[in-house]
Short mmCIF file of N, CA and C in Angstrom, two decimals:
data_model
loop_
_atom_site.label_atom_id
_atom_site.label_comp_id
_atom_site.label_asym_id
_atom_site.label_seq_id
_atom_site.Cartn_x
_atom_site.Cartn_y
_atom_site.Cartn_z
N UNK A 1 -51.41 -53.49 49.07
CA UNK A 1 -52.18 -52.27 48.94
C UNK A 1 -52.04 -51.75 47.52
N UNK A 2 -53.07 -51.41 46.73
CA UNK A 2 -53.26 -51.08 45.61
C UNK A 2 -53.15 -49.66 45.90
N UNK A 3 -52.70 -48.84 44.36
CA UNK A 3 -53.05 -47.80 44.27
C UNK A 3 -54.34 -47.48 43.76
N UNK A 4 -54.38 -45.87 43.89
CA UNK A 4 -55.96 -45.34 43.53
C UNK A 4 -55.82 -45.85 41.56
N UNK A 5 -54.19 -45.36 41.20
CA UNK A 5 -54.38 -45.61 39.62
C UNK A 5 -54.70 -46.48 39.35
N UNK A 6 -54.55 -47.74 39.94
CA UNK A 6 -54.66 -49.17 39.56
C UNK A 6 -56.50 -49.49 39.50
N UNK A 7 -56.99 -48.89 41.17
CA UNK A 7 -57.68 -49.18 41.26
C UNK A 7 -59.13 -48.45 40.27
N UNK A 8 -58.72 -47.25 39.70
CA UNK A 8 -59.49 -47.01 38.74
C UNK A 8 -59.45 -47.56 37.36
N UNK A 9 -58.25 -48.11 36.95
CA UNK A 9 -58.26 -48.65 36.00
C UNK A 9 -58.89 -49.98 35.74
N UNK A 10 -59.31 -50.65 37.17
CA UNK A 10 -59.81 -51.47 37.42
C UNK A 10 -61.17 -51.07 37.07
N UNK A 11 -61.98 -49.80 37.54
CA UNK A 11 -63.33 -49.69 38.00
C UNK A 11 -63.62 -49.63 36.69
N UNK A 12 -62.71 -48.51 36.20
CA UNK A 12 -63.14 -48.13 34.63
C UNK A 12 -63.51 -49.69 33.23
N UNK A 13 -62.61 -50.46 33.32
CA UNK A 13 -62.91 -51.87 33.09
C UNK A 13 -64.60 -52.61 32.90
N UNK A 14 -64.81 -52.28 34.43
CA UNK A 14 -66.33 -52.70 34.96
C UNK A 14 -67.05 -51.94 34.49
N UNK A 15 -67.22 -50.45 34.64
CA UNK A 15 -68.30 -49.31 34.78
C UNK A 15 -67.49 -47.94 34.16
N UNK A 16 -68.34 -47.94 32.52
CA UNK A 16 -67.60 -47.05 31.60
C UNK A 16 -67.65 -45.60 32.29
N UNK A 17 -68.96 -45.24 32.80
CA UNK A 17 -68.86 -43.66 33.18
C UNK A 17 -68.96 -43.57 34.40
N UNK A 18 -67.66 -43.61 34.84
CA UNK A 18 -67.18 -43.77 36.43
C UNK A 18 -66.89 -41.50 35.81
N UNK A 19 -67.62 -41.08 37.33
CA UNK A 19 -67.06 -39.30 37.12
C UNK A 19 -66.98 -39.15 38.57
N UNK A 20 -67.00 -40.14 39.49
CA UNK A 20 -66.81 -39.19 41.59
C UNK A 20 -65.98 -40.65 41.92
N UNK A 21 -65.06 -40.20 42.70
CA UNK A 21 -64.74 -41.57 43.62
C UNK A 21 -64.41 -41.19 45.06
N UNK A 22 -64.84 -42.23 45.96
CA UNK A 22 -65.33 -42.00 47.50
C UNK A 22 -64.36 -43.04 47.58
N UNK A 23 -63.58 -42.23 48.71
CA UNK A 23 -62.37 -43.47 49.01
C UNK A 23 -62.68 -43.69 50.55
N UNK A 24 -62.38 -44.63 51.26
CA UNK A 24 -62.63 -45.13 52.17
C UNK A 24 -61.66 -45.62 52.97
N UNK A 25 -61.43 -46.73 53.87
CA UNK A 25 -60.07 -46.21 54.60
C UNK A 25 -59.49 -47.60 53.76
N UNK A 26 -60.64 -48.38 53.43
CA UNK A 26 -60.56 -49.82 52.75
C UNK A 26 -60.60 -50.09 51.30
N UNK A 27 -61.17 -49.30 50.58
CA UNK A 27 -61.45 -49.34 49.43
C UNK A 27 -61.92 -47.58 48.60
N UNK A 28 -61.86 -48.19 47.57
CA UNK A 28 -62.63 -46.68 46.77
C UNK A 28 -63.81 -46.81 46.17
N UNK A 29 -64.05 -46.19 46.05
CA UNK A 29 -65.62 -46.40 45.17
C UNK A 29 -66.23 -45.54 44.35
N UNK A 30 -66.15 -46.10 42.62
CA UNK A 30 -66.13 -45.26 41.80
C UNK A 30 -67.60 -45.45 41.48
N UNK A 31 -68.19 -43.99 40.97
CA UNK A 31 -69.62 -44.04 41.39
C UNK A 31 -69.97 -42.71 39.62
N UNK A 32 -70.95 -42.59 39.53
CA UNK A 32 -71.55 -41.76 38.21
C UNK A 32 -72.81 -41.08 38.55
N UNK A 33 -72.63 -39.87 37.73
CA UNK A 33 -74.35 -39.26 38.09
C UNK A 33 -75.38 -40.27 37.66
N UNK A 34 -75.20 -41.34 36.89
CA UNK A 34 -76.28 -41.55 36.74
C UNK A 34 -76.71 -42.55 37.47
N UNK A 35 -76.11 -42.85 38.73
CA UNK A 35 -76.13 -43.66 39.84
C UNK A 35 -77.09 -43.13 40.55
N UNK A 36 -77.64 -41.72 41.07
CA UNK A 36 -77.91 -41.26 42.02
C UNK A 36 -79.48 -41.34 41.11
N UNK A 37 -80.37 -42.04 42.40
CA UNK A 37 -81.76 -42.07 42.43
C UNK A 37 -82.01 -43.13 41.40
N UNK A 38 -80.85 -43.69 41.31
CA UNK A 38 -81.05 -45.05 40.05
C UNK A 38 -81.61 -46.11 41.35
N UNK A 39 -82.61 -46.87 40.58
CA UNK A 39 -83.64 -48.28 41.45
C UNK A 39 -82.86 -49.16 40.22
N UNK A 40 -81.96 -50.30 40.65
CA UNK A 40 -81.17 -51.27 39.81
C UNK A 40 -80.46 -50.91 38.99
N UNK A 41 -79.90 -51.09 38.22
CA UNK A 41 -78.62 -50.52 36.89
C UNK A 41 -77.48 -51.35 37.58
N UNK A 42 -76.45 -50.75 37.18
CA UNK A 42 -75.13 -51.07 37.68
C UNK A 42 -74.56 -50.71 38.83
N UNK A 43 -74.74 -49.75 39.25
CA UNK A 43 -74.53 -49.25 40.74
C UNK A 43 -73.06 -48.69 41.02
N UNK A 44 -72.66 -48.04 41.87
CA UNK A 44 -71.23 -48.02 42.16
C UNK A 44 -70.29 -49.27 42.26
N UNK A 45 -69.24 -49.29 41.61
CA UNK A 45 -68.28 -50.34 41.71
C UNK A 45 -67.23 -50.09 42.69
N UNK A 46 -67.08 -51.24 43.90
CA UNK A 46 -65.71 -50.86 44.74
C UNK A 46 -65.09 -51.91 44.84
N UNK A 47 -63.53 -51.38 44.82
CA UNK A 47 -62.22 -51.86 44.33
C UNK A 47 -61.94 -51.89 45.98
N UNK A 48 -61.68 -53.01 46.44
CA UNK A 48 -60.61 -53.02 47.93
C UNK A 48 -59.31 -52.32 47.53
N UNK A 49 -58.53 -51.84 48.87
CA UNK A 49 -57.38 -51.63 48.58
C UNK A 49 -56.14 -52.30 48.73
N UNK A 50 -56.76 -53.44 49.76
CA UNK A 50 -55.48 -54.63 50.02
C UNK A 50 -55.77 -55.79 49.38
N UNK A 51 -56.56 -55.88 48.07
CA UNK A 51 -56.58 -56.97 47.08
C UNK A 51 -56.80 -56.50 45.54
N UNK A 52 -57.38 -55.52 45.37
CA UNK A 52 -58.19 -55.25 44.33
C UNK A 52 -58.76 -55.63 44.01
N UNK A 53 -59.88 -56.52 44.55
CA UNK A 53 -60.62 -57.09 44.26
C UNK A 53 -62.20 -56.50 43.93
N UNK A 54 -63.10 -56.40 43.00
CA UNK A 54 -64.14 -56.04 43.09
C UNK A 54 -65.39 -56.42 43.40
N UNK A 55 -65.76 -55.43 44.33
CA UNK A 55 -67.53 -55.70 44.52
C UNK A 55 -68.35 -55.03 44.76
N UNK A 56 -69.40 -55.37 45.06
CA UNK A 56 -70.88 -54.38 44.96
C UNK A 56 -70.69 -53.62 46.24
N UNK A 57 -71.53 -52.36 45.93
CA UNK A 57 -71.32 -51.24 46.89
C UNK A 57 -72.48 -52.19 48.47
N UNK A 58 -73.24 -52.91 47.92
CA UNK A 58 -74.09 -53.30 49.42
C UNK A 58 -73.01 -54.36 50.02
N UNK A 59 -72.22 -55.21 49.30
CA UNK A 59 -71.52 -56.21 49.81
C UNK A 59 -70.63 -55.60 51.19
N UNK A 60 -70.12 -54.52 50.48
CA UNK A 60 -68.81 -53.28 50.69
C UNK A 60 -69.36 -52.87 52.12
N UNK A 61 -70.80 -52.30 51.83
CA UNK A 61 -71.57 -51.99 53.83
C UNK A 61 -70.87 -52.78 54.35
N UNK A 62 -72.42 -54.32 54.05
CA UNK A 62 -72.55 -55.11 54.98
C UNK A 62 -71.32 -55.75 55.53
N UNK A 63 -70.38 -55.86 55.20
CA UNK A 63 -69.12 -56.70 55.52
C UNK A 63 -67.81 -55.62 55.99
N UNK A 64 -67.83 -54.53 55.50
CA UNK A 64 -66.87 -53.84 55.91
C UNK A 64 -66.85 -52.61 56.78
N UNK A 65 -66.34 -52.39 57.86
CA UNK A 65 -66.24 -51.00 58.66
C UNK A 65 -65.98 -49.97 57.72
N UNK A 66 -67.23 -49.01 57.17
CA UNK A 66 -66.29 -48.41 55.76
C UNK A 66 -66.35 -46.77 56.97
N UNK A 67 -64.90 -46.29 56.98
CA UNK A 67 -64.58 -45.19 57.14
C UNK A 67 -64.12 -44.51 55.80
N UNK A 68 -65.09 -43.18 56.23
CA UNK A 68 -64.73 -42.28 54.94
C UNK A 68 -63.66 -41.76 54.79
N UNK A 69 -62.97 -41.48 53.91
CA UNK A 69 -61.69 -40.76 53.72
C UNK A 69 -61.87 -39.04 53.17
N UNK A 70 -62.77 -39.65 51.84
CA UNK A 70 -63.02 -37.73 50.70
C UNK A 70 -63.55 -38.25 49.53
N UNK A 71 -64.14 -37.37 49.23
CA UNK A 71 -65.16 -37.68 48.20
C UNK A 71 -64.18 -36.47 46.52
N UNK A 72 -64.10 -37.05 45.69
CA UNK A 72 -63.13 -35.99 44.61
C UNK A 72 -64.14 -36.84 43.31
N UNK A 73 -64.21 -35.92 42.12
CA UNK A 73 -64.19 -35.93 40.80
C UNK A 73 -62.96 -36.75 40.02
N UNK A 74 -63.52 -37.68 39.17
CA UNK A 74 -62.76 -38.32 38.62
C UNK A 74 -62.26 -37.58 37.39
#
């Protein structure tokens, strides 16, 4: 199990203007205003929490039971 620090340092890596992260019971998901009502770009990046591994926020749906945890400002 990763931490949240790790795991932003991770996101931040991928996706420079990470500013909200939505944590989940599985992963987090660092996300930007300029995500919202975006059609393609980069999209939210999510970090698992029992690998750290990264991937796309549709992968993250389709494959995972995502329970919400809280939504906070980065």
């Amino acid at each position: 199990m990763i931490s949240y620090e790790t795991a932003l340092k991770t996101a931040k890596e991928l996706k420079k203007n990470i500013d909200k992260c939505i944590e989940y019971d599985s992963a987090y998901m660092f996300t930007s205003k300029e995500d919202e009502g975006s059609i393609g770009g980069s999209g939210p990046c999510v970090i698992l929490k029992d690998s750290g591994k990264a991937i796309n926020q549709t992968y993250y749906y389709d494959t995972y039971k995502a329970e919400f945890i809280r939504a906070f400002s980065v």
